[in-house]
Amino acid sequence: MILTTDPPTETKAHTLALGLASDIAERYQISTLSGLLATVRDAIRQDEITVAVLGRFKAGKSSFLNDFIGRAILPVGVIPVTAVVTEMRYGPYERASIRFQDGTSRDVPLDQIGGFISERENPENTKRVAIITIELPELRPYRGLKFVDTPGLESAHAHNTQASLDWLPNVGMALVAVSVDPPLSQRDIDLLQSLHQYTPKVGILLTKADLLSAPDLEEVLEFVRSQLARRLSGNVQVFPYSTKPGFEAFRMTLDEALRSETLDRFAEEREAILARKMETLLGECAGYLTLSLKSAELIQSERDALKEQVVGEKEALDEAKAQVRLLVQHAAAGTRAMVANRLEEHEQEVDQLLLDAFALEFPKWTRSLATMLSSFEEWLSGELRDHLMVLSVREHIPFLTPLRGVQKQAFRTLQQFRDRLSDRTVRAFGVPLRTTEAEIGVVEPGAPNIRIGRVFDRNWELLSPVLPTKAIRQTVRRHFARTIARLVYQNISRLSSQWEESINSALWSVEKEARRRLDELMATVQRLVENASNERIPEIRADLERIQSAQEALTRARD
């Protein structure tokens, strides 16, 4: 069976719900809803259902997709491998496209994608890949579905976990890969609960089922199903799976489920997924408006007192800002020493490499002093630039380690402040802040643009006609050798300054973004509380009723 799909169309319920949420976010200045609004808009425009495979590292996600597709496309290994989100869909021709975080894209041969996907070849995503898209003719039977491989959760590479969590709102159908040993953890339950905010289509992919005998596998399946029934609402299907020969029946079961329950009911399933995202968006809107309504219903004196509990303690906001600033200041103060120490460790190595190469090149430059001078300058400029570029690439990750550490610490500070503010709104108004903090992203600096410039300050070529080459050859050679050492030292120092400037600029960008988010969050809550006068109660209640009506319309459209 081959599915053909028409371009996506928005139902009236979706259009009204999205318009309502956008209107409320604008009128009440709830800027913290912008990310979720963008996710819902993107979901409406898509004409595919995303089948995302998520879960802990080494749960067998990439191996499963390779086996299910019937072709070894994704890199696998004995250590955490996947570093970036990779999506695969049907295409009439084999094609792989890399989209980078700066917005640029380029196609690469399919056999080269491992250099962008794997943690080994793209450590901590230093190549700044946003997403990889692969099109394969083999996926024609699944036309309308887009399979997505995500980095493993809870690995030693924290950035991998964050990449997957940041991607969660985009999920259509989710398969959470769980190894049979251990079969289910609290983290898996937490992930399933998070996914239910964005899709009703959530299942468990019980990988490495070949490790168990048939009775043991049945026991594990019963355990997993009982845990899911006890701790989660809704139906969560469990699919045992193995990539080993002899277990093809597992693949056939999952294949049949995708065809009969997703492809054959494409429009209904897409509608249900969009409705769930809309419900979450409207729920966020309702939460903020309820906070505003609770404030408006109080008399002025009570409102002022409770407002002080929530937004009146300026010290808490200033403390969070100061904490981030101290993090950045401390890291920035140590940037130059850190970079210089690492680069200077290689100074003697670069010096010796250039001297060895110089010994081979110098005999070729003996025609005249002018030839020696121009040839040496051209050679040294190119060689030194190349060596310093290699050095920059080699040390790139250590150079950026403090920046990434500050990003993570600033993120924790923001999340702690958001949680603290949510606790205050609960105590004051009985309404929590439901949204979570997003990772701070900055454009990480690449290797500086290395320029050596002129090697000699004086125009020595004018002396060339009057100086015999043989008489000055050794003197010039010694001078060139000293020049190599001097320029290596000078340019390593210059390179240290360039790295210091670019890293510190990125560090202060983290501080600026953190301050912006703190101010935005506080201002949003403050506006909702302060502007919630008695006169606005009818408007707020009317908006809450509109949200309820939109939610009911979504339910009717889904049913």
mmCIF file with all atom_site columns, C-alpha atoms in Angstrom, residues 453-527:
data_model
loop_
_atom_site.group_PDB
_atom_site.id
_atom_site.type_symbol
_atom_site.label_atom_id
_atom_site.label_alt_id
_atom_site.label_comp_id
_atom_site.label_asym_id
_atom_site.label_entity_id
_atom_site.label_seq_id
_atom_site.pdbx_PDB_ins_code
_atom_site.Cartn_x
_atom_site.Cartn_y
_atom_site.Cartn_z
_atom_site.occupancy
_atom_site.B_iso_or_equiv
_atom_site.pdbx_formal_charge
_atom_site.auth_seq_id
_atom_site.auth_comp_id
_atom_site.auth_asym_id
_atom_site.auth_atom_id
_atom_site.pdbx_PDB_model_num
ATOM 1  C CA . GLY A 1 453 ? 50.976 39.668 6.906  1.00 0.00 ? 453 GLY A CA 1
ATOM 2  C CA . ARG A 1 454 ? 54.417 40.765 5.707  1.00 0.00 ? 454 ARG A CA 1
ATOM 3  C CA . VAL A 1 455 ? 57.365 38.869 7.131  1.00 0.00 ? 455 VAL A CA 1
ATOM 4  C CA . PHE A 1 456 ? 59.934 41.634 6.527  1.00 0.00 ? 456 PHE A CA 1
ATOM 5  C CA . ASP A 1 457 ? 59.507 45.301 7.343  1.00 0.00 ? 457 ASP A CA 1
ATOM 6  C CA . ARG A 1 458 ? 62.376 46.523 5.110  1.00 0.00 ? 458 ARG A CA 1
ATOM 7  C CA . ASN A 1 459 ? 62.750 46.208 1.361  1.00 0.00 ? 459 ASN A CA 1
ATOM 8  C CA . TRP A 1 460 ? 65.799 43.923 1.418  1.00 0.00 ? 460 TRP A CA 1
ATOM 9  C CA . GLU A 1 461 ? 65.386 43.123 -2.270 1.00 0.00 ? 461 GLU A CA 1
ATOM 10 C CA . LEU A 1 462 ? 67.226 46.364 -3.178 1.00 0.00 ? 462 LEU A CA 1
ATOM 11 C CA . LEU A 1 463 ? 70.475 44.815 -1.926 1.00 0.00 ? 463 LEU A CA 1
ATOM 12 C CA . SER A 1 464 ? 70.099 41.701 -4.041 1.00 0.00 ? 464 SER A CA 1
ATOM 13 C CA . PRO A 1 465 ? 72.152 42.869 -7.088 1.00 0.00 ? 465 PRO A CA 1
ATOM 14 C CA . VAL A 1 466 ? 75.226 43.754 -4.984 1.00 0.00 ? 466 VAL A CA 1
ATOM 15 C CA . LEU A 1 467 ? 75.312 40.796 -2.592 1.00 0.00 ? 467 LEU A CA 1
ATOM 16 C CA . PRO A 1 468 ? 76.658 37.469 -3.921 1.00 0.00 ? 468 PRO A CA 1
ATOM 17 C CA . THR A 1 469 ? 74.431 34.539 -2.903 1.00 0.00 ? 469 THR A CA 1
ATOM 18 C CA . LYS A 1 470 ? 77.228 32.233 -1.784 1.00 0.00 ? 470 LYS A CA 1
ATOM 19 C CA . ALA A 1 471 ? 78.737 34.822 0.546  1.00 0.00 ? 471 ALA A CA 1
ATOM 20 C CA . ILE A 1 472 ? 75.475 35.533 2.411  1.00 0.00 ? 472 ILE A CA 1
ATOM 21 C CA . ARG A 1 473 ? 73.756 32.158 2.171  1.00 0.00 ? 473 ARG A CA 1
ATOM 22 C CA . GLN A 1 474 ? 74.509 30.918 5.706  1.00 0.00 ? 474 GLN A CA 1
ATOM 23 C CA . THR A 1 475 ? 73.903 34.331 7.258  1.00 0.00 ? 475 THR A CA 1
ATOM 24 C CA . VAL A 1 476 ? 70.509 34.555 5.581  1.00 0.00 ? 476 VAL A CA 1
ATOM 25 C CA . ARG A 1 477 ? 69.707 30.989 6.622  1.00 0.00 ? 477 ARG A CA 1
ATOM 26 C CA . ARG A 1 478 ? 70.408 31.753 10.294 1.00 0.00 ? 478 ARG A CA 1
ATOM 27 C CA . HIS A 1 479 ? 68.369 34.953 10.040 1.00 0.00 ? 479 HIS A CA 1
ATOM 28 C CA . PHE A 1 480 ? 65.455 33.049 8.532  1.00 0.00 ? 480 PHE A CA 1
ATOM 29 C CA . ALA A 1 481 ? 65.611 30.461 11.319 1.00 0.00 ? 481 ALA A CA 1
ATOM 30 C CA . ARG A 1 482 ? 65.472 33.217 13.955 1.00 0.00 ? 482 ARG A CA 1
ATOM 31 C CA . THR A 1 483 ? 62.604 34.833 12.041 1.00 0.00 ? 483 THR A CA 1
ATOM 32 C CA . ILE A 1 484 ? 60.645 31.589 12.168 1.00 0.00 ? 484 ILE A CA 1
ATOM 33 C CA . ALA A 1 485 ? 60.939 31.416 15.954 1.00 0.00 ? 485 ALA A CA 1
ATOM 34 C CA . ARG A 1 486 ? 59.996 35.083 16.340 1.00 0.00 ? 486 ARG A CA 1
ATOM 35 C CA . LEU A 1 487 ? 56.952 34.886 14.071 1.00 0.00 ? 487 LEU A CA 1
ATOM 36 C CA . VAL A 1 488 ? 55.721 31.663 15.667 1.00 0.00 ? 488 VAL A CA 1
ATOM 37 C CA . TYR A 1 489 ? 55.790 33.410 19.059 1.00 0.00 ? 489 TYR A CA 1
ATOM 38 C CA . GLN A 1 490 ? 54.156 36.589 17.723 1.00 0.00 ? 490 GLN A CA 1
ATOM 39 C CA . ASN A 1 491 ? 51.383 34.846 15.836 1.00 0.00 ? 491 ASN A CA 1
ATOM 40 C CA . ILE A 1 492 ? 50.558 32.418 18.630 1.00 0.00 ? 492 ILE A CA 1
ATOM 41 C CA . SER A 1 493 ? 50.190 35.467 20.866 1.00 0.00 ? 493 SER A CA 1
ATOM 42 C CA . ARG A 1 494 ? 48.012 37.138 18.238 1.00 0.00 ? 494 ARG A CA 1
ATOM 43 C CA . LEU A 1 495 ? 45.941 33.974 17.869 1.00 0.00 ? 495 LEU A CA 1
ATOM 44 C CA . SER A 1 496 ? 45.446 33.894 21.645 1.00 0.00 ? 496 SER A CA 1
ATOM 45 C CA . SER A 1 497 ? 44.074 37.436 21.504 1.00 0.00 ? 497 SER A CA 1
ATOM 46 C CA . GLN A 1 498 ? 41.710 36.550 18.677 1.00 0.00 ? 498 GLN A CA 1
ATOM 47 C CA . TRP A 1 499 ? 40.357 33.520 20.515 1.00 0.00 ? 499 TRP A CA 1
ATOM 48 C CA . GLU A 1 500 ? 40.024 35.515 23.738 1.00 0.00 ? 500 GLU A CA 1
ATOM 49 C CA . GLU A 1 501 ? 37.989 38.198 21.981 1.00 0.00 ? 501 GLU A CA 1
ATOM 50 C CA . SER A 1 502 ? 35.639 35.772 20.219 1.00 0.00 ? 502 SER A CA 1
ATOM 51 C CA . ILE A 1 503 ? 35.095 33.508 23.258 1.00 0.00 ? 503 ILE A CA 1
ATOM 52 C CA . ASN A 1 504 ? 34.456 36.401 25.621 1.00 0.00 ? 504 ASN A CA 1
ATOM 53 C CA . SER A 1 505 ? 32.032 37.930 23.138 1.00 0.00 ? 505 SER A CA 1
ATOM 54 C CA . ALA A 1 506 ? 30.072 34.668 23.188 1.00 0.00 ? 506 ALA A CA 1
ATOM 55 C CA . LEU A 1 507 ? 30.227 34.550 26.988 1.00 0.00 ? 507 LEU A CA 1
ATOM 56 C CA . TRP A 1 508 ? 28.747 38.022 27.319 1.00 0.00 ? 508 TRP A CA 1
ATOM 57 C CA . SER A 1 509 ? 26.051 37.004 24.842 1.00 0.00 ? 509 SER A CA 1
ATOM 58 C CA . VAL A 1 510 ? 25.015 34.314 27.345 1.00 0.00 ? 510 VAL A CA 1
ATOM 59 C CA . GLU A 1 511 ? 24.779 36.927 30.083 1.00 0.00 ? 511 GLU A CA 1
ATOM 60 C CA . LYS A 1 512 ? 22.768 39.260 27.846 1.00 0.00 ? 512 LYS A CA 1
ATOM 61 C CA . GLU A 1 513 ? 20.328 36.494 26.865 1.00 0.00 ? 513 GLU A CA 1
ATOM 62 C CA . ALA A 1 514 ? 19.931 35.353 30.470 1.00 0.00 ? 514 ALA A CA 1
ATOM 63 C CA . ARG A 1 515 ? 19.122 38.902 31.607 1.00 0.00 ? 515 ARG A CA 1
ATOM 64 C CA . ARG A 1 516 ? 16.631 39.250 28.761 1.00 0.00 ? 516 ARG A CA 1
ATOM 65 C CA . ARG A 1 517 ? 14.833 36.054 29.715 1.00 0.00 ? 517 ARG A CA 1
ATOM 66 C CA . LEU A 1 518 ? 14.743 36.899 33.401 1.00 0.00 ? 518 LEU A CA 1
ATOM 67 C CA . ASP A 1 519 ? 13.332 40.330 32.675 1.00 0.00 ? 519 ASP A CA 1
ATOM 68 C CA . GLU A 1 520 ? 10.860 38.902 30.163 1.00 0.00 ? 520 GLU A CA 1
ATOM 69 C CA . LEU A 1 521 ? 9.557  36.263 32.571 1.00 0.00 ? 521 LEU A CA 1
ATOM 70 C CA . MET A 1 522 ? 9.253  38.680 35.473 1.00 0.00 ? 522 MET A CA 1
ATOM 71 C CA . ALA A 1 523 ? 7.661  41.333 33.277 1.00 0.00 ? 523 ALA A CA 1
ATOM 72 C CA . THR A 1 524 ? 5.117  38.828 31.918 1.00 0.00 ? 524 THR A CA 1
ATOM 73 C CA . VAL A 1 525 ? 4.014  37.747 35.378 1.00 0.00 ? 525 VAL A CA 1
ATOM 74 C CA . GLN A 1 526 ? 4.098  41.313 36.657 1.00 0.00 ? 526 GLN A CA 1
ATOM 75 C CA . ARG A 1 527 ? 1.921  42.571 33.802 1.00 0.00 ? 527 ARG A CA 1
#
